[in-house]
């Protein structure tokens, strides 16, 4: 019978009864990409290519698009065990050129594997790719395999920026482990020079007018965008235009302990308990001590986060998108009550906590979609304190710390603890600051011994 | 820290004064002046109107100020392209004064009428003119963002001229060839003095986007804030390829039959009939590459299943969440939650069901759908009553006030086609009976308001759409300090005609005369175009 539908047990997706294959677990929304895409970085050394590659990859994975970086430098370090000096990169060093080309080809082979056999959707090819010849080779490779190509070129001629990049990430590279800073800096500058002579920037007016590309100029001051082909490229461009490299700090914490927390009830919209109020006051003191200029404070639209923010005596923004995960029919129940009244649902959730959607409620996967504008705005901002909820904080933290969907629902985000995130090198440093006010523990670990025999079909 | 009676925090003036704008402060602080740049027939007015419609829908009060309209008021009858010759000193004077008057209106809109963004739609092709605007903005602490449209493809330009210029008030005779000829000469007049934005030197410190060849390429310089970033993203996603968007609801559901709202019921027998009729309709339309989108509720999916084509499920297309009122009938709600019931009728757009959502929340939720609809070609969206109202309000430029009362009956398809500066709507009823789920706006007097309830407070950080033409008709007046133009006749109100050349359209297909409440003034010509109907503005103060 047409129109006979069954709802999938975990994700609560209505599917037709006939034996069509189940929908793949992509993020709810449009087909983000049909053909796999190769993102090709272009630029002289120390222009932020690896920084962008890693950050973009982290974002794409978080929104549910399987993405991986292929850094040719790593392949080179495998092939040539010991880096001696910039001579390796001299354009007249034929033997080295051969090795470097081999490395690029090896990386491309892995790209192909990832995109065709490992369910990858986007591969980021992180190398200088500064010559038309190299880019031509990549375009052929992509064409042979039916991959789309999107170029990201980073152009920057500000010597302060370049020097700062070199200090931040190059001096600590494995290439320079036996070197002191001054020598390393000098060698790296010579290395950059080796590329300069043969550098052919993307030319969207003429030679490269048919290519899909974005040129990022001077760390985001200006962008040139050519021939965006599809939704995911458009999202990538939007993301690149919103990120910045100014130093800043992001603070994540939950509301103070709530009345419902005390009773073990989930969801709802209760107020702070006495200890929760104590936390709010302690948070106020903590924020003052941090002595930040221009701190933005964000809360959800649930009472408990707003009460917490009220103690700070600072203006704050309420975001409905920061509300706790909607537990649907299980709202305002304790886990015990859920286990008694909805035993099957209880078991299903433990089986696949990221994809599991509460009946008439949400899943972590839904939360990620809901939180994406928050992440985008966090990228635009500088110092921000986000007062939210357990599941929401796990999602945000997973973005900053590059945690997988598998790990996300089990990240530890205890009450009365502030996580302080500072961008550093290619990632994020996290400090956990407990404000020393007792609270109940709302964390449930991943149950042991979840094996296939226990999985309900 | 005492517990406030409402968890919206202390409602004293100083607290709320920090959030006096009706949207999140992160969106924008200073008002922004968007300045269009480009030769004639480069799509400036098209972009101005479309962008304005989008910004109003997401809740940022925006208005277009089209210089051509001011010029047509000042110079009653357009003779020929000679008016635009750069050596025509008298005309240059008039044109400059029109610009100054327009800028005064911009200032009034942004400072006195709570506008947030003004779009200054003119050629603005010389540095001199742009410097004048920059000074004006600086004096008034407005941010400036330039949108330049550059196009050298003669086919595109010719198509633009035919689409919107031939029917312009400047060319009442509408003889195509004459119009084309005169207009091309008009363009030549501007070319002589055109100084494009120069990001490498002269204009390197300005914030702008250069749109090249109808979106093939973009150059973006110094985006300052959130709203400029959204504008850039929007401009990069829109396109001008012809296509059709079909909006409809799921077939009649079991809950519809018993008058229950929300829930996740399946189709009734008549609903299934509709699904079959929809399939036939789609086949007859012979649409190329039709995408079909549904929500994740059973009733839309069942409807799509009948079509026998691939479809995408979007959770964000789910019906408005009625919270504690889910799965109740309106009668039951009135009995069990009489205060809530009354509040909703009082302020249907802002009203949020306890534990549920408001229309305002829906708009925020649907924004990615709109963005993706802009990217796509032919799409059929099978959704729900409240959701469809929100989407329709975007395409037809309806205000927050009208939105919750738009008519979106069951078993009816709305076919939207972009045309000129707006959207043509055809209503197609598939002649399968269904219950009527529409509730008109009730007549309210103070007796029906629950005692002790203040008007529903607007939640911060949510969107509130306004229609682009959604302003009170202001009597025209000259601003202090600028000489009245020495012309024949007074300026009538400019509010009714927002923007330049309006195209009059006769719609062949059956059109339901009232797609909105109240009815448009001229039921004989059932044309629904954006920006055509001035609606009294309801300003909800925070």
PDB file of N, CA, C and O in Angstrom, chain A residues 3 13-14 20 29 31 204-205 221-227 230-231 234-235 237-238 241-242 301 307 310 316-319 357 366 377 380, chain B residues 1 3 10 19 25 199-200 216-222 225-226 229 232-233 236-237 264 296 302 305-306 312-313 315 352 361 372 375 460-461:
ATOM      1  N   UNK A   3       1.849   5.029   0.820  1.00  0.00           N
ATOM      2  CA  UNK A   3       1.585   5.897   1.971  1.00  0.00           C
ATOM      3  C   UNK A   3       1.578   5.174   3.307  1.00  0.00           C
ATOM      4  O   UNK A   3       1.262   5.760   4.313  1.00  0.00           O
ATOM      5  N   UNK A  13      12.208   8.915  12.165  1.00  0.00           N
ATOM      6  CA  UNK A  13      11.977   9.376  10.800  1.00  0.00           C
ATOM      7  C   UNK A  13      10.933   8.459  10.175  1.00  0.00           C
ATOM      8  O   UNK A  13      11.049   7.242  10.260  1.00  0.00           O
ATOM      9  N   UNK A  14       9.932   9.045   9.537  1.00  0.00           N
ATOM     10  CA  UNK A  14       8.904   8.253   8.863  1.00  0.00           C
ATOM     11  C   UNK A  14       9.454   7.746   7.541  1.00  0.00           C
ATOM     12  O   UNK A  14       9.919   8.514   6.701  1.00  0.00           O
ATOM     13  N   UNK A  20      12.658  -0.094   0.646  1.00  0.00           N
ATOM     14  CA  UNK A  20      13.670   0.832   0.164  1.00  0.00           C
ATOM     15  C   UNK A  20      14.745   0.960   1.220  1.00  0.00           C
ATOM     16  O   UNK A  20      14.467   0.880   2.412  1.00  0.00           O
ATOM     17  N   UNK A  29      18.088  18.159   6.154  1.00  0.00           N
ATOM     18  CA  UNK A  29      18.164  19.333   5.309  1.00  0.00           C
ATOM     19  C   UNK A  29      18.445  18.914   3.894  1.00  0.00           C
ATOM     20  O   UNK A  29      18.238  17.767   3.530  1.00  0.00           O
ATOM     21  N   UNK A  31      20.282  17.902   0.402  1.00  0.00           N
ATOM     22  CA  UNK A  31      21.469  17.140   0.031  1.00  0.00           C
ATOM     23  C   UNK A  31      22.618  18.132  -0.012  1.00  0.00           C
ATOM     24  O   UNK A  31      22.657  18.985  -0.871  1.00  0.00           O
ATOM     25  N   UNK A 204      41.213  34.999 -11.669  1.00  0.00           N
ATOM     26  CA  UNK A 204      39.813  34.829 -12.032  1.00  0.00           C
ATOM     27  C   UNK A 204      39.371  35.666 -13.228  1.00  0.00           C
ATOM     28  O   UNK A 204      38.316  35.406 -13.795  1.00  0.00           O
ATOM     29  N   UNK A 205      40.176  36.646 -13.620  1.00  0.00           N
ATOM     30  CA  UNK A 205      39.791  37.473 -14.764  1.00  0.00           C
ATOM     31  C   UNK A 205      40.058  36.780 -16.077  1.00  0.00           C
ATOM     32  O   UNK A 205      39.439  37.089 -17.088  1.00  0.00           O
ATOM     33  N   UNK A 221      40.272  40.535   5.062  1.00  0.00           N
ATOM     34  CA  UNK A 221      39.838  41.914   4.807  1.00  0.00           C
ATOM     35  C   UNK A 221      39.050  41.958   3.500  1.00  0.00           C
ATOM     36  O   UNK A 221      38.093  42.706   3.354  1.00  0.00           O
ATOM     37  N   UNK A 222      39.499  41.159   2.534  1.00  0.00           N
ATOM     38  CA  UNK A 222      38.819  41.172   1.247  1.00  0.00           C
ATOM     39  C   UNK A 222      38.695  39.752   0.732  1.00  0.00           C
ATOM     40  O   UNK A 222      39.508  38.883   1.058  1.00  0.00           O
ATOM     41  N   UNK A 223      37.651  39.521  -0.050  1.00  0.00           N
ATOM     42  CA  UNK A 223      37.440  38.199  -0.647  1.00  0.00           C
ATOM     43  C   UNK A 223      37.074  38.358  -2.105  1.00  0.00           C
ATOM     44  O   UNK A 223      36.348  39.272  -2.473  1.00  0.00           O
ATOM     45  N   UNK A 224      37.572  37.446  -2.895  1.00  0.00           N
ATOM     46  CA  UNK A 224      37.124  37.379  -4.280  1.00  0.00           C
ATOM     47  C   UNK A 224      36.529  35.994  -4.459  1.00  0.00           C
ATOM     48  O   UNK A 224      37.175  34.992  -4.191  1.00  0.00           O
ATOM     49  N   UNK A 225      35.282  35.946  -4.880  1.00  0.00           N
ATOM     50  CA  UNK A 225      34.579  34.665  -4.985  1.00  0.00           C
ATOM     51  C   UNK A 225      34.164  34.454  -6.432  1.00  0.00           C
ATOM     52  O   UNK A 225      33.564  35.345  -7.034  1.00  0.00           O
ATOM     53  N   UNK A 226      34.476  33.310  -6.973  1.00  0.00           N
ATOM     54  CA  UNK A 226      34.147  33.039  -8.368  1.00  0.00           C
ATOM     55  C   UNK A 226      33.391  31.732  -8.527  1.00  0.00           C
ATOM     56  O   UNK A 226      33.815  30.703  -8.021  1.00  0.00           O
ATOM     57  N   UNK A 227      32.258  31.799  -9.218  1.00  0.00           N
ATOM     58  CA  UNK A 227      31.511  30.605  -9.636  1.00  0.00           C
ATOM     59  C   UNK A 227      31.240  29.593  -8.509  1.00  0.00           C
ATOM     60  O   UNK A 227      31.643  28.429  -8.622  1.00  0.00           O
ATOM     61  N   UNK A 230      27.527  25.189  -5.627  1.00  0.00           N
ATOM     62  CA  UNK A 230      26.456  24.495  -4.902  1.00  0.00           C
ATOM     63  C   UNK A 230      26.353  24.982  -3.460  1.00  0.00           C
ATOM     64  O   UNK A 230      27.096  25.850  -3.011  1.00  0.00           O
ATOM     65  N   UNK A 231      25.408  24.362  -2.759  1.00  0.00           N
ATOM     66  CA  UNK A 231      25.098  24.758  -1.384  1.00  0.00           C
ATOM     67  C   UNK A 231      26.318  24.707  -0.485  1.00  0.00           C
ATOM     68  O   UNK A 231      26.582  25.631   0.284  1.00  0.00           O
ATOM     69  N   UNK A 234      28.760  27.428  -1.020  1.00  0.00           N
ATOM     70  CA  UNK A 234      28.214  28.688  -0.516  1.00  0.00           C
ATOM     71  C   UNK A 234      28.366  28.772   1.007  1.00  0.00           C
ATOM     72  O   UNK A 234      28.731  29.806   1.568  1.00  0.00           O
ATOM     73  N   UNK A 235      28.125  27.650   1.687  1.00  0.00           N
ATOM     74  CA  UNK A 235      28.297  27.611   3.145  1.00  0.00           C
ATOM     75  C   UNK A 235      29.759  27.832   3.518  1.00  0.00           C
ATOM     76  O   UNK A 235      30.075  28.504   4.499  1.00  0.00           O
ATOM     77  N   UNK A 237      32.025  29.463   1.832  1.00  0.00           N
ATOM     78  CA  UNK A 237      32.362  30.873   1.637  1.00  0.00           C
ATOM     79  C   UNK A 237      31.850  31.704   2.815  1.00  0.00           C
ATOM     80  O   UNK A 237      32.567  32.535   3.366  1.00  0.00           O
ATOM     81  N   UNK A 238      30.616  31.447   3.207  1.00  0.00           N
ATOM     82  CA  UNK A 238      30.019  32.190   4.326  1.00  0.00           C
ATOM     83  C   UNK A 238      30.839  31.985   5.593  1.00  0.00           C
ATOM     84  O   UNK A 238      31.153  32.926   6.324  1.00  0.00           O
ATOM     85  N   UNK A 241      34.079  33.827   5.533  1.00  0.00           N
ATOM     86  CA  UNK A 241      33.906  35.268   5.676  1.00  0.00           C
ATOM     87  C   UNK A 241      33.558  35.682   7.095  1.00  0.00           C
ATOM     88  O   UNK A 241      33.585  36.865   7.413  1.00  0.00           O
ATOM     89  N   UNK A 242      33.230  34.737   7.944  1.00  0.00           N
ATOM     90  CA  UNK A 242      32.852  35.079   9.309  1.00  0.00           C
ATOM     91  C   UNK A 242      33.936  34.817  10.344  1.00  0.00           C
ATOM     92  O   UNK A 242      33.883  35.331  11.451  1.00  0.00           O
ATOM     93  N   UNK A 301      16.436  30.891  26.527  1.00  0.00           N
ATOM     94  CA  UNK A 301      15.214  31.579  26.969  1.00  0.00           C
ATOM     95  C   UNK A 301      14.527  30.823  28.094  1.00  0.00           C
ATOM     96  O   UNK A 301      13.335  31.002  28.349  1.00  0.00           O
ATOM     97  N   UNK A 307      18.218  33.582  35.048  1.00  0.00           N
ATOM     98  CA  UNK A 307      18.485  33.927  36.446  1.00  0.00           C
ATOM     99  C   UNK A 307      19.975  33.959  36.715  1.00  0.00           C
ATOM    100  O   UNK A 307      20.471  34.805  37.459  1.00  0.00           O
ATOM    101  N   UNK A 310      21.381  37.136  35.267  1.00  0.00           N
ATOM    102  CA  UNK A 310      20.947  38.315  36.001  1.00  0.00           C
ATOM    103  C   UNK A 310      21.930  38.690  37.096  1.00  0.00           C
ATOM    104  O   UNK A 310      22.116  39.868  37.413  1.00  0.00           O
ATOM    105  N   UNK A 316      22.719  41.036  28.599  1.00  0.00           N
ATOM    106  CA  UNK A 316      22.847  39.707  28.021  1.00  0.00           C
ATOM    107  C   UNK A 316      21.798  39.527  26.936  1.00  0.00           C
ATOM    108  O   UNK A 316      20.779  40.196  26.909  1.00  0.00           O
ATOM    109  N   UNK A 317      22.080  38.608  26.023  1.00  0.00           N
ATOM    110  CA  UNK A 317      21.170  38.279  24.929  1.00  0.00           C
ATOM    111  C   UNK A 317      20.528  36.928  25.198  1.00  0.00           C
ATOM    112  O   UNK A 317      21.218  35.987  25.555  1.00  0.00           O
ATOM    113  N   UNK A 318      19.241  36.832  24.958  1.00  0.00           N
ATOM    114  CA  UNK A 318      18.563  35.540  25.100  1.00  0.00           C
ATOM    115  C   UNK A 318      18.428  34.897  23.721  1.00  0.00           C
ATOM    116  O   UNK A 318      17.904  35.510  22.804  1.00  0.00           O
ATOM    117  N   UNK A 319      18.859  33.684  23.576  1.00  0.00           N
ATOM    118  CA  UNK A 319      18.723  32.954  22.323  1.00  0.00           C
ATOM    119  C   UNK A 319      17.809  31.763  22.551  1.00  0.00           C
ATOM    120  O   UNK A 319      18.138  30.874  23.355  1.00  0.00           O
ATOM    121  N   UNK A 357      16.228  10.441  18.827  1.00  0.00           N
ATOM    122  CA  UNK A 357      15.327  11.574  19.014  1.00  0.00           C
ATOM    123  C   UNK A 357      14.226  11.162  19.987  1.00  0.00           C
ATOM    124  O   UNK A 357      13.549  10.154  19.785  1.00  0.00           O
ATOM    125  N   UNK A 366      19.644  17.033  15.910  1.00  0.00           N
ATOM    126  CA  UNK A 366      18.771  18.189  15.710  1.00  0.00           C
ATOM    127  C   UNK A 366      19.367  19.413  16.399  1.00  0.00           C
ATOM    128  O   UNK A 366      19.295  20.530  15.891  1.00  0.00           O
ATOM    129  N   UNK A 377      27.805  32.894  14.801  1.00  0.00           N
ATOM    130  CA  UNK A 377      27.918  34.182  15.462  1.00  0.00           C
ATOM    131  C   UNK A 377      29.059  34.182  16.480  1.00  0.00           C
ATOM    132  O   UNK A 377      29.746  35.186  16.658  1.00  0.00           O
ATOM    133  N   UNK A 380      32.108  35.122  14.703  1.00  0.00           N
ATOM    134  CA  UNK A 380      32.221  36.557  14.419  1.00  0.00           C
ATOM    135  C   UNK A 380      32.627  37.359  15.649  1.00  0.00           C
ATOM    136  O   UNK A 380      33.271  38.402  15.535  1.00  0.00           O
TER     137      UNK A 380
ATOM    138  N   UNK B   1      19.931  38.192  44.959  1.00  0.00           N
ATOM    139  CA  UNK B   1      19.282  38.225  43.634  1.00  0.00           C
ATOM    140  C   UNK B   1      17.887  37.638  43.764  1.00  0.00           C
ATOM    141  O   UNK B   1      17.713  36.461  43.966  1.00  0.00           O
ATOM    142  N   UNK B   3      13.988  36.655  42.888  1.00  0.00           N
ATOM    143  CA  UNK B   3      13.359  36.048  41.712  1.00  0.00           C
ATOM    144  C   UNK B   3      12.350  37.020  41.146  1.00  0.00           C
ATOM    145  O   UNK B   3      11.481  37.495  41.845  1.00  0.00           O
ATOM    146  N   UNK B  10      14.169  41.988  35.002  1.00  0.00           N
ATOM    147  CA  UNK B  10      13.566  43.241  35.457  1.00  0.00           C
ATOM    148  C   UNK B  10      13.101  44.016  34.241  1.00  0.00           C
ATOM    149  O   UNK B  10      13.844  44.228  33.295  1.00  0.00           O
ATOM    150  N   UNK B  19      18.094  47.198  25.122  1.00  0.00           N
ATOM    151  CA  UNK B  19      17.665  46.348  24.022  1.00  0.00           C
ATOM    152  C   UNK B  19      16.517  47.000  23.289  1.00  0.00           C
ATOM    153  O   UNK B  19      15.555  46.373  22.941  1.00  0.00           O
ATOM    154  N   UNK B  25      20.952  42.688  19.648  1.00  0.00           N
ATOM    155  CA  UNK B  25      21.897  43.779  19.428  1.00  0.00           C
ATOM    156  C   UNK B  25      23.079  43.322  18.599  1.00  0.00           C
ATOM    157  O   UNK B  25      23.764  44.129  18.006  1.00  0.00           O
ATOM    158  N   UNK B 199      38.799  48.752  -5.300  1.00  0.00           N
ATOM    159  CA  UNK B 199      39.213  48.194  -4.009  1.00  0.00           C
ATOM    160  C   UNK B 199      40.712  48.256  -3.752  1.00  0.00           C
ATOM    161  O   UNK B 199      41.142  48.161  -2.613  1.00  0.00           O
ATOM    162  N   UNK B 200      41.497  48.446  -4.811  1.00  0.00           N
ATOM    163  CA  UNK B 200      42.937  48.428  -4.620  1.00  0.00           C
ATOM    164  C   UNK B 200      43.484  49.750  -4.144  1.00  0.00           C
ATOM    165  O   UNK B 200      44.535  49.794  -3.511  1.00  0.00           O
ATOM    166  N   UNK B 216      28.088  35.726 -11.003  1.00  0.00           N
ATOM    167  CA  UNK B 216      29.118  34.763 -11.368  1.00  0.00           C
ATOM    168  C   UNK B 216      30.342  34.957 -10.472  1.00  0.00           C
ATOM    169  O   UNK B 216      31.000  34.008 -10.070  1.00  0.00           O
ATOM    170  N   UNK B 217      30.607  36.236 -10.164  1.00  0.00           N
ATOM    171  CA  UNK B 217      31.776  36.528  -9.334  1.00  0.00           C
ATOM    172  C   UNK B 217      31.440  37.628  -8.350  1.00  0.00           C
ATOM    173  O   UNK B 217      30.575  38.458  -8.606  1.00  0.00           O
ATOM    174  N   UNK B 218      32.114  37.613  -7.209  1.00  0.00           N
ATOM    175  CA  UNK B 218      31.896  38.631  -6.195  1.00  0.00           C
ATOM    176  C   UNK B 218      33.231  39.111  -5.661  1.00  0.00           C
ATOM    177  O   UNK B 218      34.155  38.322  -5.489  1.00  0.00           O
ATOM    178  N   UNK B 219      33.294  40.416  -5.389  1.00  0.00           N
ATOM    179  CA  UNK B 219      34.437  40.924  -4.654  1.00  0.00           C
ATOM    180  C   UNK B 219      33.886  41.560  -3.389  1.00  0.00           C
ATOM    181  O   UNK B 219      33.011  42.421  -3.446  1.00  0.00           O
ATOM    182  N   UNK B 220      34.356  41.100  -2.253  1.00  0.00           N
ATOM    183  CA  UNK B 220      33.813  41.561  -0.980  1.00  0.00           C
ATOM    184  C   UNK B 220      34.925  42.237  -0.201  1.00  0.00           C
ATOM    185  O   UNK B 220      35.994  41.663  -0.020  1.00  0.00           O
ATOM    186  N   UNK B 221      34.682  43.453   0.247  1.00  0.00           N
ATOM    187  CA  UNK B 221      35.722  44.208   0.946  1.00  0.00           C
ATOM    188  C   UNK B 221      35.257  44.693   2.310  1.00  0.00           C
ATOM    189  O   UNK B 221      34.215  45.315   2.422  1.00  0.00           O
ATOM    190  N   UNK B 222      36.001  44.374   3.347  1.00  0.00           N
ATOM    191  CA  UNK B 222      35.795  44.921   4.685  1.00  0.00           C
ATOM    192  C   UNK B 222      34.370  44.825   5.216  1.00  0.00           C
ATOM    193  O   UNK B 222      33.754  45.840   5.564  1.00  0.00           O
ATOM    194  N   UNK B 225      30.103  43.944   9.975  1.00  0.00           N
ATOM    195  CA  UNK B 225      29.286  43.387  11.056  1.00  0.00           C
ATOM    196  C   UNK B 225      28.387  42.255  10.566  1.00  0.00           C
ATOM    197  O   UNK B 225      28.404  41.872   9.400  1.00  0.00           O
ATOM    198  N   UNK B 226      27.587  41.760  11.508  1.00  0.00           N
ATOM    199  CA  UNK B 226      26.708  40.620  11.248  1.00  0.00           C
ATOM    200  C   UNK B 226      25.794  40.870  10.066  1.00  0.00           C
ATOM    201  O   UNK B 226      25.656  40.017   9.180  1.00  0.00           O
ATOM    202  N   UNK B 229      27.384  40.787   6.756  1.00  0.00           N
ATOM    203  CA  UNK B 229      27.763  39.418   6.418  1.00  0.00           C
ATOM    204  C   UNK B 229      26.551  38.634   5.920  1.00  0.00           C
ATOM    205  O   UNK B 229      26.629  37.875   4.940  1.00  0.00           O
ATOM    206  N   UNK B 232      25.757  39.823   2.358  1.00  0.00           N
ATOM    207  CA  UNK B 232      26.659  39.216   1.381  1.00  0.00           C
ATOM    208  C   UNK B 232      26.249  37.774   1.105  1.00  0.00           C
ATOM    209  O   UNK B 232      26.155  37.350  -0.046  1.00  0.00           O
ATOM    210  N   UNK B 233      25.970  37.028   2.162  1.00  0.00           N
ATOM    211  CA  UNK B 233      25.566  35.627   2.005  1.00  0.00           C
ATOM    212  C   UNK B 233      24.300  35.544   1.161  1.00  0.00           C
ATOM    213  O   UNK B 233      24.195  34.724   0.244  1.00  0.00           O
ATOM    214  N   UNK B 236      24.898  36.257  -2.472  1.00  0.00           N
ATOM    215  CA  UNK B 236      25.624  35.190  -3.136  1.00  0.00           C
ATOM    216  C   UNK B 236      24.761  33.966  -3.390  1.00  0.00           C
ATOM    217  O   UNK B 236      25.160  33.064  -4.118  1.00  0.00           O
ATOM    218  N   UNK B 237      23.594  33.924  -2.791  1.00  0.00           N
ATOM    219  CA  UNK B 237      22.742  32.753  -2.967  1.00  0.00           C
ATOM    220  C   UNK B 237      21.591  32.971  -3.938  1.00  0.00           C
ATOM    221  O   UNK B 237      20.998  32.012  -4.418  1.00  0.00           O
ATOM    222  N   UNK B 264       0.770  14.343  15.116  1.00  0.00           N
ATOM    223  CA  UNK B 264       1.445  13.703  13.994  1.00  0.00           C
ATOM    224  C   UNK B 264       0.540  12.627  13.392  1.00  0.00           C
ATOM    225  O   UNK B 264       0.910  11.457  13.300  1.00  0.00           O
ATOM    226  N   UNK B 296       9.044  16.591   8.689  1.00  0.00           N
ATOM    227  CA  UNK B 296       9.255  15.226   9.176  1.00  0.00           C
ATOM    228  C   UNK B 296       8.014  14.689   9.875  1.00  0.00           C
ATOM    229  O   UNK B 296       8.074  13.743  10.663  1.00  0.00           O
ATOM    230  N   UNK B 302       3.420  11.356   3.808  1.00  0.00           N
ATOM    231  CA  UNK B 302       2.451  10.540   3.094  1.00  0.00           C
ATOM    232  C   UNK B 302       2.027  11.222   1.799  1.00  0.00           C
ATOM    233  O   UNK B 302       1.857  10.573   0.768  1.00  0.00           O
ATOM    234  N   UNK B 305       4.797  10.808  -0.678  1.00  0.00           N
ATOM    235  CA  UNK B 305       4.973   9.432  -1.123  1.00  0.00           C
ATOM    236  C   UNK B 305       4.139   9.134  -2.369  1.00  0.00           C
ATOM    237  O   UNK B 305       4.565   8.388  -3.245  1.00  0.00           O
ATOM    238  N   UNK B 306       2.951   9.755  -2.425  1.00  0.00           N
ATOM    239  CA  UNK B 306       2.087   9.525  -3.597  1.00  0.00           C
ATOM    240  C   UNK B 306       2.711   9.979  -4.884  1.00  0.00           C
ATOM    241  O   UNK B 306       2.326   9.542  -5.947  1.00  0.00           O
ATOM    242  N   UNK B 312      12.936  15.329   0.024  1.00  0.00           N
ATOM    243  CA  UNK B 312      13.798  15.600   1.178  1.00  0.00           C
ATOM    244  C   UNK B 312      12.926  15.898   2.382  1.00  0.00           C
ATOM    245  O   UNK B 312      11.993  16.701   2.275  1.00  0.00           O
ATOM    246  N   UNK B 313      13.244  15.328   3.515  1.00  0.00           N
ATOM    247  CA  UNK B 313      12.515  15.667   4.741  1.00  0.00           C
ATOM    248  C   UNK B 313      13.306  16.722   5.516  1.00  0.00           C
ATOM    249  O   UNK B 313      14.485  16.544   5.789  1.00  0.00           O
ATOM    250  N   UNK B 315      13.273  18.747   9.116  1.00  0.00           N
ATOM    251  CA  UNK B 315      12.613  18.899  10.414  1.00  0.00           C
ATOM    252  C   UNK B 315      12.149  20.349  10.587  1.00  0.00           C
ATOM    253  O   UNK B 315      11.131  20.615  11.216  1.00  0.00           O
ATOM    254  N   UNK B 352       3.597  33.169  21.842  1.00  0.00           N
ATOM    255  CA  UNK B 352       4.236  31.864  21.881  1.00  0.00           C
ATOM    256  C   UNK B 352       3.422  30.948  22.768  1.00  0.00           C
ATOM    257  O   UNK B 352       3.114  31.271  23.912  1.00  0.00           O
ATOM    258  N   UNK B 361       9.134  32.751  16.151  1.00  0.00           N
ATOM    259  CA  UNK B 361      10.106  31.668  16.253  1.00  0.00           C
ATOM    260  C   UNK B 361      10.161  30.888  14.937  1.00  0.00           C
ATOM    261  O   UNK B 361      11.227  30.472  14.487  1.00  0.00           O
ATOM    262  N   UNK B 372      17.844  28.322   1.089  1.00  0.00           N
ATOM    263  CA  UNK B 372      18.040  27.230   0.154  1.00  0.00           C
ATOM    264  C   UNK B 372      17.046  27.327  -1.003  1.00  0.00           C
ATOM    265  O   UNK B 372      17.373  26.990  -2.139  1.00  0.00           O
ATOM    266  N   UNK B 375      18.519  29.420  -3.604  1.00  0.00           N
ATOM    267  CA  UNK B 375      19.558  28.761  -4.386  1.00  0.00           C
ATOM    268  C   UNK B 375      18.981  27.821  -5.442  1.00  0.00           C
ATOM    269  O   UNK B 375      19.590  27.601  -6.472  1.00  0.00           O
ATOM    270  N   UNK B 460      13.383  39.001  23.099  1.00  0.00           N
ATOM    271  CA  UNK B 460      14.560  39.496  22.431  1.00  0.00           C
ATOM    272  C   UNK B 460      15.129  38.418  21.544  1.00  0.00           C
ATOM    273  O   UNK B 460      14.861  37.257  21.712  1.00  0.00           O
ATOM    274  N   UNK B 461      15.921  38.864  20.623  1.00  0.00           N
ATOM    275  CA  UNK B 461      16.658  37.933  19.789  1.00  0.00           C
ATOM    276  C   UNK B 461      15.762  37.036  18.956  1.00  0.00           C
ATOM    277  O   UNK B 461      16.052  35.889  18.737  1.00  0.00           O
TER     278      UNK B 461
END
